[in-house]
Amino acid sequence: MSRLVEDAMPSRRRFLGSLLASAATPWVSGCDLGRESYPELVWGVHGTKPGWLQKPRVAAFDADDHLYIADLTDRIQVFDRDGTFLRHWRTPDLNIDGPSGLTVDRLGRVLVADTHFYRVLVYDRYGTLLFQIGDGVQGSTPGRFDYPTDVVIDRDGCFYVSEYGENDRIQVFSPEGEWLRQWGGHGHRPGQFVRPAALDIDEDDRLYVADACNHRIQIFDTRGELIDLWGSRGSEPGQINYAYDVAIGPDGHLCVCEYANSRVQKFTKDGRSLGTWGRPGRGPGELNNPWALAVDSLGAVSVIDSNNHRVQRFRF
């Protein structure tokens, strides 16, 4: 970690530690989790210097449990799982909203949905740009994007890109970036989307789509055939209020980041709720419109507490 960031962290961590020690009421619902209702780690310094966070919005772990985070400064910053700053790089162009999607694929590449420049950027883990998908021109024709939100790859190396705006669809590209097919469209019926915000894909190549403004998760095969969907708008366990991110943990369960409920909810793959974590606020264990989450190899969830400019780690 840079000396400046290191100097800024101890007092903040001591302050948060005292708050955690004095906390008295757990707020996980749906599971008997006891002390696990409190975050095991809270970190982050608000700002634009290396290692600091300015409204972080997307995150992903690599195979070494290094956490990659993109924020509104158009930086990709890399931390160890405990928040120690390792390195960073910037995307080629600056926009005040930054990227909306980030994945580290099984090949170790960093896939960035560069939303407001209408493209997907493919980097190595040290920030060398390998290639891009899309010509950077906004559009609805096959191969162009309106606002790409996330990207994942399947076992064959094909890219799946979600996008919102006029298109609200999933596009599929070959490992070389050539357009193959698409599905979706704007709407509320099964197979349609209203702002598909995030993707994940499991070992059987089932694609999970966080259909944000339909408050649900939709599951597809690689040809775009709908397998299942579940979720409805609300704040009760099992309901969802703006699903902004979805991640599959090592136990095979799904964690969903709910922007409007300011919480994380854990589900089985068929949509049964296993519990919720978090509530609105600014204290430890409280979230302020979180945008994203990432699950490490140990099963711990690092939630990107966007409007609190920090990361909180907990376990269900």
Tab-separated table of C-alpha atoms in Angstrom:
chain	number	residue	atom	x	y	z
A	1	MET	CA	0.000	0.000	0.000
A	2	SER	CA	1.212	3.494	-0.719
A	3	ARG	CA	2.583	5.332	2.326
A	4	LEU	CA	-0.156	7.951	2.044
A	5	VAL	CA	-2.918	5.354	2.107
A	6	GLU	CA	-1.212	3.397	4.887
A	7	ASP	CA	-1.008	6.523	7.039
A	8	ALA	CA	-4.680	7.261	6.520
A	9	MET	CA	-5.966	3.804	7.413
A	10	PRO	CA	-5.102	3.018	11.083
A	11	SER	CA	-7.268	5.684	12.711
A	12	ARG	CA	-10.213	4.817	10.469
A	13	ARG	CA	-9.840	1.119	11.214
A	14	ARG	CA	-9.586	1.762	14.951
A	15	PHE	CA	-12.733	3.905	14.786
A	16	LEU	CA	-14.632	1.231	12.911
A	17	GLY	CA	-13.326	-1.410	15.299
A	18	SER	CA	-14.764	0.470	18.274
A	19	LEU	CA	-18.123	0.737	16.524
A	20	LEU	CA	-18.121	-2.974	15.831
A	21	ALA	CA	-17.235	-3.752	19.432
A	22	SER	CA	-20.166	-1.679	20.698
A	23	ALA	CA	-22.727	-3.009	18.202
A	24	ALA	CA	-25.505	-4.973	19.861
A	25	THR	CA	-28.214	-5.964	17.402
A	26	PRO	CA	-27.650	-8.327	14.462
A	27	TRP	CA	-29.642	-7.618	11.306
A	28	VAL	CA	-29.273	-10.701	9.152
A	29	SER	CA	-32.661	-12.214	8.360
A	30	GLY	CA	-33.490	-15.684	7.130
A	31	CYS	CA	-30.509	-17.458	8.735
A	32	ASP	CA	-29.188	-17.953	12.246
A	33	LEU	CA	-25.821	-16.317	11.631
A	34	GLY	CA	-25.056	-14.690	15.001
A	35	ARG	CA	-21.818	-12.718	15.016
A	36	GLU	CA	-21.563	-13.104	11.235
A	37	SER	CA	-24.168	-10.343	10.947
A	38	TYR	CA	-21.322	-7.846	11.497
A	39	PRO	CA	-18.691	-7.113	8.852
A	40	GLU	CA	-15.378	-8.822	9.448
A	41	LEU	CA	-13.595	-5.977	7.651
A	42	VAL	CA	-14.425	-2.413	6.603
A	43	TRP	CA	-11.950	-0.437	4.533
A	44	GLY	CA	-11.694	2.508	2.176
A	45	VAL	CA	-10.618	6.149	2.124
A	46	HIS	CA	-12.767	8.589	0.136
A	47	GLY	CA	-10.757	10.406	-2.508
A	48	THR	CA	-9.025	10.251	-5.866
A	49	LYS	CA	-5.454	9.407	-4.846
A	50	PRO	CA	-4.026	5.942	-5.612
A	51	GLY	CA	-5.620	3.423	-3.269
A	52	TRP	CA	-8.535	5.722	-2.377
A	53	LEU	CA	-12.102	5.264	-3.634
A	54	GLN	CA	-14.420	7.708	-5.394
A	55	LYS	CA	-17.859	6.073	-5.543
A	56	PRO	CA	-16.706	2.571	-6.523
A	57	ARG	CA	-19.257	0.769	-8.682
A	58	VAL	CA	-17.904	-2.589	-9.873
A	59	ALA	CA	-15.531	-5.236	-8.563
A	60	ALA	CA	-14.226	-8.751	-9.181
A	61	PHE	CA	-11.710	-11.152	-7.636
A	62	ASP	CA	-9.016	-12.960	-9.591
A	63	ALA	CA	-7.693	-16.467	-8.861
A	64	ASP	CA	-5.260	-15.040	-6.289
A	65	ASP	CA	-8.061	-13.249	-4.406
A	66	HIS	CA	-6.874	-9.851	-5.581
A	67	LEU	CA	-9.819	-7.473	-5.778
A	68	TYR	CA	-10.187	-5.281	-8.876
A	69	ILE	CA	-12.377	-2.192	-8.410
A	70	ALA	CA	-13.477	0.474	-10.889
A	71	ASP	CA	-14.735	3.833	-9.638
A	72	LEU	CA	-15.853	7.164	-11.087
A	73	THR	CA	-12.272	8.229	-11.821
A	74	ASP	CA	-12.068	5.662	-14.664
A	75	ARG	CA	-9.386	3.773	-12.752
A	76	ILE	CA	-9.037	0.038	-12.348
A	77	GLN	CA	-7.465	-0.367	-8.908
A	78	VAL	CA	-6.163	-3.647	-7.532
A	79	PHE	CA	-6.098	-4.558	-3.826
A	80	ASP	CA	-5.428	-7.697	-1.865
A	81	ARG	CA	-8.505	-9.152	-0.200
A	82	ASP	CA	-7.806	-7.124	2.968
A	83	GLY	CA	-7.709	-3.779	1.172
A	84	THR	CA	-3.964	-3.281	0.699
A	85	PHE	CA	-3.423	-1.244	-2.457
A	86	LEU	CA	-1.308	-3.004	-5.099
A	87	ARG	CA	-1.523	-1.105	-8.411
A	88	HIS	CA	-3.841	0.729	-10.757
A	89	TRP	CA	-4.331	1.873	-14.336
A	90	ARG	CA	-6.761	4.107	-16.185
A	91	THR	CA	-9.073	3.344	-19.067
A	92	PRO	CA	-8.143	5.154	-22.309
A	93	ASP	CA	-10.784	7.886	-21.991
A	94	LEU	CA	-12.310	9.743	-19.061
A	95	ASN	CA	-16.024	9.930	-18.305
A	96	ILE	CA	-17.523	11.065	-15.034
A	97	ASP	CA	-19.595	7.883	-14.686
A	98	GLY	CA	-16.842	5.299	-15.172
A	99	PRO	CA	-17.214	1.633	-16.178
A	100	SER	CA	-20.319	-0.297	-15.099
A	101	GLY	CA	-19.014	-3.852	-15.338
A	102	LEU	CA	-15.822	-5.733	-14.522
A	103	THR	CA	-14.928	-9.438	-14.633
A	104	VAL	CA	-11.680	-11.337	-14.233
A	105	ASP	CA	-12.151	-14.358	-16.475
A	106	ARG	CA	-10.703	-17.859	-16.054
A	107	LEU	CA	-7.838	-16.890	-18.385
A	108	GLY	CA	-6.795	-14.134	-15.985
A	109	ARG	CA	-7.911	-11.310	-18.244
A	110	VAL	CA	-9.718	-8.255	-16.898
A	111	LEU	CA	-12.901	-7.593	-18.877
A	112	VAL	CA	-14.250	-4.056	-18.523
A	113	ALA	CA	-17.647	-2.838	-19.727
A	114	ASP	CA	-16.593	0.703	-20.662
A	115	THR	CA	-20.193	1.840	-20.578
A	116	HIS	CA	-20.153	5.408	-21.815
A	117	PHE	CA	-17.652	4.703	-24.576
A	118	TYR	CA	-19.809	1.873	-25.979
A	119	ARG	CA	-17.183	-0.889	-25.900
A	120	VAL	CA	-15.671	-3.737	-23.925
A	121	LEU	CA	-11.971	-3.478	-23.033
A	122	VAL	CA	-9.903	-6.622	-22.475
A	123	TYR	CA	-6.749	-6.205	-20.351
A	124	ASP	CA	-4.171	-8.443	-18.818
A	125	ARG	CA	-4.010	-8.309	-15.007
A	126	TYR	CA	-1.394	-5.544	-15.085
A	127	GLY	CA	-3.316	-3.129	-17.269
A	128	THR	CA	-1.991	-3.864	-20.755
A	129	LEU	CA	-4.851	-3.452	-23.215
A	130	LEU	CA	-5.117	-6.609	-25.326
A	131	PHE	CA	-8.085	-5.735	-27.542
A	132	GLN	CA	-11.569	-4.262	-27.472
A	133	ILE	CA	-14.992	-5.418	-28.565
A	134	GLY	CA	-17.132	-2.808	-30.288
A	135	ASP	CA	-16.000	0.164	-32.328
A	136	GLY	CA	-16.871	2.752	-29.686
A	137	VAL	CA	-19.828	4.084	-31.679
A	138	GLN	CA	-23.200	4.035	-29.939
A	139	GLY	CA	-25.820	2.061	-31.816
A	140	SER	CA	-28.380	-0.735	-32.007
A	141	THR	CA	-26.968	-2.660	-34.948
A	142	PRO	CA	-25.457	-6.074	-34.122
A	143	GLY	CA	-21.968	-5.672	-32.682
A	144	ARG	CA	-22.494	-2.121	-31.470
A	145	PHE	CA	-23.588	-1.131	-27.966
A	146	ASP	CA	-25.876	1.385	-26.388
A	147	TYR	CA	-24.614	1.211	-22.782
A	148	PRO	CA	-22.771	-2.069	-22.027
A	149	THR	CA	-23.073	-3.043	-18.364
A	150	ASP	CA	-21.173	-6.321	-17.894
A	151	VAL	CA	-19.304	-9.097	-19.673
A	152	VAL	CA	-18.458	-12.758	-18.954
A	153	ILE	CA	-17.074	-15.674	-20.987
A	154	ASP	CA	-18.261	-19.265	-21.358
A	155	ARG	CA	-16.202	-22.476	-21.475
A	156	ASP	CA	-15.499	-21.949	-25.171
A	157	GLY	CA	-14.209	-18.415	-24.570
A	158	CYS	CA	-17.187	-16.614	-26.126
A	159	PHE	CA	-18.094	-13.224	-24.659
A	160	TYR	CA	-21.577	-12.378	-23.340
A	161	VAL	CA	-22.255	-8.653	-23.002
A	162	SER	CA	-25.320	-7.085	-21.369
A	163	GLU	CA	-26.444	-3.580	-22.271
A	164	TYR	CA	-29.205	-1.161	-21.376
A	165	GLY	CA	-30.761	1.903	-22.969
A	166	GLU	CA	-32.578	1.482	-26.262
A	167	ASN	CA	-31.351	-2.097	-26.625
A	168	ASP	CA	-31.776	-3.948	-23.287
A	169	ARG	CA	-30.257	-7.125	-24.662
A	170	ILE	CA	-27.474	-9.710	-24.444
A	171	GLN	CA	-24.977	-9.914	-27.317
A	172	VAL	CA	-22.600	-12.827	-27.865
A	173	PHE	CA	-19.166	-12.569	-29.480
A	174	SER	CA	-16.578	-15.157	-30.475
A	175	PRO	CA	-13.263	-15.444	-28.594
A	176	GLU	CA	-11.848	-13.160	-31.304
A	177	GLY	CA	-14.571	-10.569	-30.770
A	178	GLU	CA	-16.739	-11.335	-33.805
A	179	TRP	CA	-20.488	-10.905	-33.359
A	180	LEU	CA	-22.449	-14.179	-33.147
A	181	ARG	CA	-26.007	-13.599	-31.882
A	182	GLN	CA	-28.225	-11.660	-29.512
A	183	TRP	CA	-31.453	-11.942	-27.523
A	184	GLY	CA	-33.687	-9.918	-25.217
A	185	GLY	CA	-35.281	-6.556	-25.849
A	186	HIS	CA	-36.944	-3.931	-23.694
A	187	GLY	CA	-39.914	-5.155	-21.678
A	188	HIS	CA	-41.295	-7.032	-18.699
A	189	ARG	CA	-42.109	-10.401	-20.242
A	190	PRO	CA	-39.906	-13.456	-19.611
A	191	GLY	CA	-36.728	-13.128	-21.653
A	192	GLN	CA	-36.994	-9.341	-21.903
A	193	PHE	CA	-35.062	-6.838	-19.790
A	194	VAL	CA	-35.243	-3.412	-18.239
A	195	ARG	CA	-31.637	-2.503	-17.541
A	196	PRO	CA	-29.789	-5.830	-17.344
A	197	ALA	CA	-27.133	-4.618	-14.917
A	198	ALA	CA	-24.835	-7.580	-14.300
A	199	LEU	CA	-23.967	-11.122	-15.357
A	200	ASP	CA	-22.441	-14.280	-13.980
A	201	ILE	CA	-22.015	-17.705	-15.531
A	202	ASP	CA	-21.714	-21.067	-13.797
A	203	GLU	CA	-19.709	-24.205	-14.514
A	204	ASP	CA	-22.528	-25.528	-16.715
A	205	ASP	CA	-22.599	-22.362	-18.845
A	206	ARG	CA	-25.880	-21.122	-17.389
A	207	LEU	CA	-25.992	-17.346	-17.656
A	208	TYR	CA	-27.462	-15.417	-14.704
A	209	VAL	CA	-28.732	-11.917	-15.500
A	210	ALA	CA	-29.491	-9.290	-12.844
A	211	ASP	CA	-32.532	-7.740	-14.561
A	212	ALA	CA	-32.322	-4.615	-12.416
A	213	CYS	CA	-35.490	-2.648	-13.107
A	214	ASN	CA	-37.596	-5.803	-13.364
A	215	HIS	CA	-36.328	-6.712	-9.874
A	216	ARG	CA	-35.513	-10.283	-10.810
A	217	ILE	CA	-32.886	-12.792	-11.894
A	218	GLN	CA	-33.212	-14.514	-15.265
A	219	ILE	CA	-31.246	-17.641	-16.201
A	220	PHE	CA	-30.441	-18.604	-19.811
A	221	ASP	CA	-28.467	-21.174	-21.724
A	222	THR	CA	-25.788	-19.997	-24.140
A	223	ARG	CA	-28.253	-19.896	-27.036
A	224	GLY	CA	-30.516	-17.482	-25.182
A	225	GLU	CA	-33.195	-19.981	-24.196
A	226	LEU	CA	-34.788	-19.022	-20.900
A	227	ILE	CA	-34.260	-21.659	-18.210
A	228	ASP	CA	-35.760	-19.952	-15.177
A	229	LEU	CA	-36.587	-16.593	-13.640
A	230	TRP	CA	-37.441	-15.515	-10.127
A	231	GLY	CA	-37.835	-12.407	-8.014
A	232	SER	CA	-40.388	-9.666	-7.466
A	233	ARG	CA	-40.111	-6.123	-6.201
A	234	GLY	CA	-40.133	-5.640	-2.447
A	235	SER	CA	-38.128	-5.641	0.755
A	236	GLU	CA	-39.172	-8.958	2.302
A	237	PRO	CA	-36.765	-11.917	2.226
A	238	GLY	CA	-36.981	-13.458	-1.234
A	239	GLN	CA	-38.002	-10.155	-2.826
A	240	ILE	CA	-35.578	-7.854	-4.676
A	241	ASN	CA	-35.411	-4.084	-5.070
A	242	TYR	CA	-33.147	-3.193	-8.028
A	243	ALA	CA	-30.739	-6.096	-8.536
A	244	TYR	CA	-27.530	-4.316	-9.485
A	245	ASP	CA	-25.132	-7.259	-9.241
A	246	VAL	CA	-25.111	-11.044	-8.994
A	247	ALA	CA	-22.210	-13.359	-8.117
A	248	ILE	CA	-21.943	-17.112	-7.681
A	249	GLY	CA	-19.967	-18.179	-4.616
A	250	PRO	CA	-17.807	-21.296	-4.182
A	251	ASP	CA	-20.788	-22.991	-2.480
A	252	GLY	CA	-22.815	-22.602	-5.687
A	253	HIS	CA	-25.269	-20.121	-4.202
A	254	LEU	CA	-25.991	-16.660	-5.620
A	255	CYS	CA	-25.407	-13.360	-3.871
A	256	VAL	CA	-27.497	-10.459	-5.182
A	257	CYS	CA	-26.667	-6.814	-4.477
A	258	GLU	CA	-29.865	-4.801	-4.019
A	259	TYR	CA	-29.309	-1.124	-4.718
A	260	ALA	CA	-32.597	0.237	-3.352
A	261	ASN	CA	-32.803	-2.084	-0.322
A	262	SER	CA	-29.148	-1.358	0.543
A	263	ARG	CA	-28.510	-5.014	1.286
A	264	VAL	CA	-27.101	-8.269	-0.056
A	265	GLN	CA	-29.320	-11.315	-0.353
A	266	LYS	CA	-28.232	-14.927	-0.776
A	267	PHE	CA	-30.245	-17.340	-2.904
A	268	THR	CA	-30.155	-20.917	-4.076
A	269	LYS	CA	-29.963	-21.212	-7.849
A	270	ASP	CA	-33.701	-21.848	-8.002
A	271	GLY	CA	-34.463	-18.611	-6.153
A	272	ARG	CA	-34.963	-19.662	-2.527
A	273	SER	CA	-33.753	-16.945	-0.167
A	274	LEU	CA	-31.141	-18.026	2.371
A	275	GLY	CA	-30.855	-14.695	4.166
A	276	THR	CA	-30.105	-11.005	3.831
A	277	TRP	CA	-27.262	-8.831	5.118
A	278	GLY	CA	-27.123	-5.077	5.615
A	279	ARG	CA	-29.501	-2.161	5.995
A	280	PRO	CA	-29.457	1.504	4.898
A	281	GLY	CA	-26.978	3.720	6.702
A	282	ARG	CA	-23.349	4.703	7.138
A	283	GLY	CA	-22.184	2.612	10.080
A	284	PRO	CA	-20.433	-0.774	9.906
A	285	GLY	CA	-22.828	-3.309	8.454
A	286	GLU	CA	-24.887	-0.528	6.899
A	287	LEU	CA	-24.883	0.256	3.182
A	288	ASN	CA	-25.613	3.342	1.113
A	289	ASN	CA	-26.953	2.276	-2.289
A	290	PRO	CA	-24.356	-0.427	-3.020
A	291	TRP	CA	-23.663	-1.120	-6.684
A	292	ALA	CA	-21.710	-4.358	-6.641
A	293	LEU	CA	-20.194	-7.277	-4.783
A	294	ALA	CA	-17.580	-9.965	-5.276
A	295	VAL	CA	-17.145	-13.345	-3.593
A	296	ASP	CA	-13.616	-14.616	-2.881
A	297	SER	CA	-12.325	-18.188	-2.870
A	298	LEU	CA	-13.060	-18.502	0.866
A	299	GLY	CA	-16.707	-17.597	0.349
A	300	ALA	CA	-16.481	-14.159	1.959
A	301	VAL	CA	-18.506	-11.406	0.277
A	302	SER	CA	-16.908	-8.009	-0.364
A	303	VAL	CA	-19.729	-5.563	-1.010
A	304	ILE	CA	-18.979	-2.323	-2.830
A	305	ASP	CA	-20.620	0.239	-0.544
A	306	SER	CA	-20.680	2.840	-3.288
A	307	ASN	CA	-22.051	5.992	-1.684
A	308	ASN	CA	-20.021	5.332	1.474
A	309	HIS	CA	-16.882	5.049	-0.709
A	310	ARG	CA	-15.725	1.824	0.934
A	311	VAL	CA	-15.736	-1.957	0.929
A	312	GLN	CA	-17.282	-4.158	3.616
A	313	ARG	CA	-16.519	-7.865	3.906
A	314	PHE	CA	-18.812	-10.338	5.609
A	315	ARG	CA	-19.853	-13.991	5.545
A	316	PHE	CA	-23.290	-15.495	5.302
